[in-house]
mmCIF file of N, CA and C in Angstrom:
data_model
loop_
_atom_site.group_PDB
_atom_site.id
_atom_site.type_symbol
_atom_site.label_atom_id
_atom_site.label_comp_id
_atom_site.label_asym_id
_atom_site.label_seq_id
_atom_site.Cartn_x
_atom_site.Cartn_y
_atom_site.Cartn_z
ATOM 1 N N MET A 1 -0.501 14.518 20.379
ATOM 2 C CA MET A 1 0.149 14.325 19.573
ATOM 3 C C MET A 1 1.221 13.235 20.013
ATOM 4 N N THR A 2 1.609 12.588 19.060
ATOM 5 C CA THR A 2 2.295 11.123 20.239
ATOM 6 C C THR A 2 4.246 11.301 19.833
ATOM 7 N N LYS A 3 4.066 11.148 21.449
ATOM 8 C CA LYS A 3 5.830 11.158 21.465
ATOM 9 C C LYS A 3 6.016 10.264 21.063
ATOM 10 N N LEU A 4 7.522 10.505 20.292
ATOM 11 C CA LEU A 4 8.797 9.607 19.437
ATOM 12 C C LEU A 4 8.577 8.491 20.561
ATOM 13 N N PHE A 5 9.086 8.239 21.218
ATOM 14 C CA PHE A 5 9.562 7.341 22.306
ATOM 15 C C PHE A 5 8.459 6.349 22.698
ATOM 16 N N ALA A 6 7.134 6.856 22.918
ATOM 17 C CA ALA A 6 5.810 5.912 23.257
ATOM 18 C C ALA A 6 5.686 5.814 22.450
ATOM 19 N N ALA A 7 5.404 5.770 20.625
ATOM 20 C CA ALA A 7 5.304 5.152 19.494
ATOM 21 C C ALA A 7 6.418 3.980 19.218
ATOM 22 N N SER A 8 7.617 3.882 19.584
ATOM 23 C CA SER A 8 8.677 3.013 19.105
ATOM 24 C C SER A 8 8.184 1.843 19.908
ATOM 25 N N ARG A 9 7.696 1.560 20.999
ATOM 26 C CA ARG A 9 7.578 0.123 21.425
ATOM 27 C C ARG A 9 6.199 -0.600 20.514
ATOM 28 N N LYS A 10 6.336 -1.941 20.299
ATOM 29 C CA LYS A 10 5.396 -2.512 19.590
ATOM 30 C C LYS A 10 4.469 -2.847 20.583
ATOM 31 N N THR A 11 3.396 -2.469 19.896
ATOM 32 C CA THR A 11 1.877 -2.812 20.642
ATOM 33 C C THR A 11 1.305 -4.108 19.954
ATOM 34 N N GLY A 12 1.213 -3.946 18.846
ATOM 35 C CA GLY A 12 0.245 -4.804 17.883
ATOM 36 C C GLY A 12 0.796 -4.725 16.857
ATOM 37 N N PRO A 13 -0.390 -5.431 15.604
ATOM 38 C CA PRO A 13 -0.027 -5.181 14.327
ATOM 39 C C PRO A 13 0.186 -4.233 13.545
ATOM 40 N N ALA A 14 -0.533 -3.219 14.089
ATOM 41 C CA ALA A 14 -0.424 -1.551 13.331
ATOM 42 C C ALA A 14 0.460 -0.855 13.940
ATOM 43 N N SER A 15 1.490 -1.122 14.345
ATOM 44 C CA SER A 15 2.200 -0.370 15.062
ATOM 45 C C SER A 15 3.061 -0.457 14.019
ATOM 46 N N ALA A 16 3.250 -1.349 13.165
ATOM 47 C CA ALA A 16 4.626 -0.934 11.886
ATOM 48 C C ALA A 16 4.222 -0.119 11.087
ATOM 49 N N TRP A 17 2.819 0.517 11.171
ATOM 50 C CA TRP A 17 2.156 1.632 10.465
ATOM 51 C C TRP A 17 2.760 3.100 11.021
ATOM 52 N N ILE A 18 3.024 2.958 12.047
ATOM 53 C CA ILE A 18 3.431 4.439 12.913
ATOM 54 C C ILE A 18 4.156 5.096 12.064
ATOM 55 N N TYR A 19 5.243 4.231 11.644
ATOM 56 C CA TYR A 19 6.554 5.408 10.749
ATOM 57 C C TYR A 19 6.870 4.830 9.910
ATOM 58 N N GLY A 20 5.288 4.939 8.920
ATOM 59 C CA GLY A 20 5.620 5.036 7.272
ATOM 60 C C GLY A 20 4.210 4.449 6.973
ATOM 61 N N GLU A 21 3.523 3.897 5.647
ATOM 62 C CA GLU A 21 2.425 3.382 4.892
ATOM 63 C C GLU A 21 2.756 2.312 5.096
ATOM 64 N N PRO A 22 1.748 1.397 4.872
ATOM 65 C CA PRO A 22 1.077 0.150 5.408
ATOM 66 C C PRO A 22 2.074 -0.150 3.703
ATOM 67 N N ARG A 23 2.550 -1.984 3.788
ATOM 68 C CA ARG A 23 2.475 -2.671 2.179
ATOM 69 C C ARG A 23 0.927 -2.224 2.012
ATOM 70 N N VAL A 24 0.829 -2.556 0.609
ATOM 71 C CA VAL A 24 -0.411 -3.001 -0.420
ATOM 72 C C VAL A 24 -0.691 -4.399 0.539
ATOM 73 N N ASP A 25 -0.061 -5.986 0.543
ATOM 74 C CA ASP A 25 -0.170 -6.822 0.914
ATOM 75 C C ASP A 25 -0.963 -6.809 2.191
ATOM 76 N N ASP A 26 -0.457 -5.719 3.343
ATOM 77 C CA ASP A 26 -1.067 -5.526 4.037
ATOM 78 C C ASP A 26 -2.676 -5.085 3.984
ATOM 79 N N LEU A 27 -2.513 -4.004 3.214
ATOM 80 C CA LEU A 27 -3.761 -3.492 3.255
ATOM 81 C C LEU A 27 -5.180 -4.110 2.718
ATOM 82 N N LEU A 28 -4.535 -4.879 1.735
ATOM 83 C CA LEU A 28 -5.312 -6.347 1.073
ATOM 84 C C LEU A 28 -5.661 -7.581 2.011
ATOM 85 N N GLY A 29 -4.439 -7.591 3.267
ATOM 86 C CA GLY A 29 -5.432 -8.734 4.467
ATOM 87 C C GLY A 29 -6.342 -8.315 5.090
ATOM 88 N N ASP A 30 -6.450 -6.658 5.201
ATOM 89 C CA ASP A 30 -7.226 -6.227 6.591
ATOM 90 C C ASP A 30 -8.946 -6.659 5.772
ATOM 91 N N PRO A 31 -9.652 -7.333 6.619
ATOM 92 C CA PRO A 31 -10.755 -7.910 6.565
ATOM 93 C C PRO A 31 -11.845 -6.828 6.224
ATOM 94 N N VAL A 32 -11.382 -5.761 6.824
ATOM 95 C CA VAL A 32 -12.078 -4.648 6.357
ATOM 96 C C VAL A 32 -12.405 -4.033 5.193
ATOM 97 N N VAL A 33 -11.028 -4.124 4.090
ATOM 98 C CA VAL A 33 -10.718 -3.752 3.105
ATOM 99 C C VAL A 33 -11.221 -4.641 2.084
ATOM 100 N N THR A 34 -10.941 -6.028 2.831
ATOM 101 C CA THR A 34 -11.791 -7.020 1.345
ATOM 102 C C THR A 34 -13.466 -6.773 1.653
ATOM 103 N N SER A 35 -13.694 -6.598 2.893
ATOM 104 C CA SER A 35 -14.956 -6.207 2.760
ATOM 105 C C SER A 35 -15.338 -4.956 1.576
ATOM 106 N N LEU A 36 -15.066 -4.173 1.607
ATOM 107 C CA LEU A 36 -15.403 -2.935 1.129
ATOM 108 C C LEU A 36 -14.877 -3.542 -0.472
ATOM 109 N N LEU A 37 -13.994 -4.042 -0.349
ATOM 110 C CA LEU A 37 -13.593 -4.571 -2.387
ATOM 111 C C LEU A 37 -14.793 -5.693 -3.333
ATOM 112 N N ARG A 38 -15.092 -6.195 -2.230
ATOM 113 C CA ARG A 38 -15.652 -6.926 -1.880
ATOM 114 C C ARG A 38 -17.269 -6.117 -3.085
ATOM 115 N N ARG A 39 -17.874 -5.438 -1.552
ATOM 116 C CA ARG A 39 -18.726 -4.352 -2.366
ATOM 117 C C ARG A 39 -19.108 -3.798 -3.289
ATOM 118 N N ASP A 40 -17.730 -3.366 -3.177
ATOM 119 C CA ASP A 40 -17.621 -2.092 -4.500
ATOM 120 C C ASP A 40 -17.870 -3.354 -6.037
ATOM 121 N N GLY A 41 -17.390 -4.719 -6.019
ATOM 122 C CA GLY A 41 -17.041 -5.565 -7.018
ATOM 123 C C GLY A 41 -15.636 -5.326 -7.618
ATOM 124 N N LEU A 42 -14.586 -5.127 -6.900
ATOM 125 C CA LEU A 42 -13.343 -5.406 -6.531
ATOM 126 C C LEU A 42 -12.211 -6.392 -6.192
ATOM 127 N N THR A 43 -11.169 -6.153 -6.509
ATOM 128 C CA THR A 43 -10.258 -7.451 -6.265
ATOM 129 C C THR A 43 -8.655 -7.209 -5.968
ATOM 130 N N GLY A 44 -8.376 -7.756 -5.123
ATOM 131 C CA GLY A 44 -6.581 -7.474 -5.033
ATOM 132 C C GLY A 44 -6.405 -7.406 -6.225
ATOM 133 N N ALA A 45 -6.158 -8.022 -7.438
ATOM 134 C CA ALA A 45 -5.872 -7.309 -8.641
ATOM 135 C C ALA A 45 -6.059 -6.644 -8.910
ATOM 136 N N ASP A 46 -7.136 -5.573 -8.796
ATOM 137 C CA ASP A 46 -7.541 -4.631 -9.492
ATOM 138 C C ASP A 46 -6.637 -3.107 -8.466
ATOM 139 N N VAL A 47 -6.929 -3.628 -7.206
ATOM 140 C CA VAL A 47 -6.171 -2.768 -6.434
ATOM 141 C C VAL A 47 -4.590 -3.086 -6.793
ATOM 142 N N ARG A 48 -4.089 -3.661 -7.062
ATOM 143 C CA ARG A 48 -2.757 -4.002 -7.303
ATOM 144 C C ARG A 48 -2.601 -3.803 -8.948
ATOM 145 N N ALA A 49 -3.307 -3.713 -10.128
ATOM 146 C CA ALA A 49 -2.949 -3.273 -11.051
ATOM 147 C C ALA A 49 -3.163 -1.426 -11.138
ATOM 148 N N ALA A 50 -4.008 -1.134 -10.651
ATOM 149 C CA ALA A 50 -4.400 0.634 -9.986
ATOM 150 C C ALA A 50 -2.727 0.955 -9.224
ATOM 151 N N VAL A 51 -2.090 0.419 -8.474
ATOM 152 C CA VAL A 51 -0.746 0.601 -8.047
ATOM 153 C C VAL A 51 0.415 0.688 -9.256
ATOM 154 N N ALA A 52 -0.171 -0.056 -10.146
ATOM 155 C CA ALA A 52 1.015 -0.606 -10.881
ATOM 156 C C ALA A 52 1.171 0.821 -12.089
ATOM 157 N N LEU A 53 -0.163 0.967 -12.367
ATOM 158 C CA LEU A 53 -0.669 2.220 -13.041
ATOM 159 C C LEU A 53 -0.066 3.017 -12.602
ATOM 160 N N GLY A 54 -0.499 3.466 -11.596
ATOM 161 C CA GLY A 54 -0.347 4.928 -10.972
ATOM 162 C C GLY A 54 1.393 4.961 -10.802
ATOM 163 N N LYS A 55 2.208 4.108 -10.419
ATOM 164 C CA LYS A 55 3.745 3.965 -10.192
ATOM 165 C C LYS A 55 4.148 4.346 -11.644
ATOM 166 N N GLU A 56 3.887 3.660 -12.698
ATOM 167 C CA GLU A 56 4.383 4.635 -13.811
ATOM 168 C C GLU A 56 4.231 5.363 -14.371
ATOM 169 N N ARG A 57 2.645 5.922 -14.124
ATOM 170 C CA ARG A 57 2.264 7.437 -14.591
ATOM 171 C C ARG A 57 3.376 8.174 -13.685
ATOM 172 N N LEU A 58 3.824 7.997 -12.608
ATOM 173 C CA LEU A 58 4.713 8.771 -11.922
ATOM 174 C C LEU A 58 5.944 8.731 -11.622
ATOM 175 N N SER A 59 6.277 7.575 -12.904
ATOM 176 C CA SER A 59 7.800 7.036 -12.873
ATOM 177 C C SER A 59 8.685 8.533 -14.219
ATOM 178 N N PRO A 60 9.573 9.291 -13.876
ATOM 179 C CA PRO A 60 10.128 10.430 -15.070
ATOM 180 C C PRO A 60 10.468 9.590 -15.941
ATOM 181 N N THR A 61 10.522 8.214 -16.599
ATOM 182 C CA THR A 61 10.686 7.642 -17.723
ATOM 183 C C THR A 61 10.132 6.976 -17.949
ATOM 184 N N THR A 62 9.901 6.492 -19.392
ATOM 185 C CA THR A 62 8.927 5.661 -20.184
ATOM 186 C C THR A 62 9.439 3.993 -19.866
ATOM 187 N N PRO A 63 8.717 3.257 -19.996
ATOM 188 C CA PRO A 63 8.901 2.329 -19.593
ATOM 189 C C PRO A 63 10.121 1.979 -20.862
ATOM 190 N N LYS A 64 9.783 1.898 -21.945
ATOM 191 C CA LYS A 64 10.884 1.172 -22.935
ATOM 192 C C LYS A 64 12.302 1.984 -22.277
ATOM 193 N N GLU A 65 12.467 3.964 -21.953
ATOM 194 C CA GLU A 65 13.300 4.269 -21.541
ATOM 195 C C GLU A 65 14.345 3.202 -20.353
ATOM 196 N N ARG A 66 13.122 2.275 -20.021
ATOM 197 C CA ARG A 66 14.118 1.574 -18.198
ATOM 198 C C ARG A 66 14.494 0.277 -18.809
ATOM 199 N N GLN A 67 13.568 -0.029 -19.705
ATOM 200 C CA GLN A 67 14.357 -1.467 -20.543
ATOM 201 C C GLN A 67 15.967 -1.127 -21.065
ATOM 202 N N ALA A 68 15.838 0.276 -21.840
ATOM 203 C CA ALA A 68 17.058 0.459 -22.459
ATOM 204 C C ALA A 68 18.189 0.154 -21.966
ATOM 205 N N ALA A 69 18.161 1.452 -20.197
ATOM 206 C CA ALA A 69 19.245 1.791 -19.675
ATOM 207 C C ALA A 69 19.735 0.262 -18.738
#
């Protein structure tokens, strides 16, 4: 188990992920992720579109209701 005080020191690029999820841009900038996407015939735009669709589906309101607000 990682102790909080041990994880609070910056040790490298991944240390920002200790307390939360990485941003999509961070993931898409990872060479392993880009290699996997390329292998599967996908692009960063495909991932961003999937994330946007998921956010929309999980939203408690419809796009029309958000525009009216």
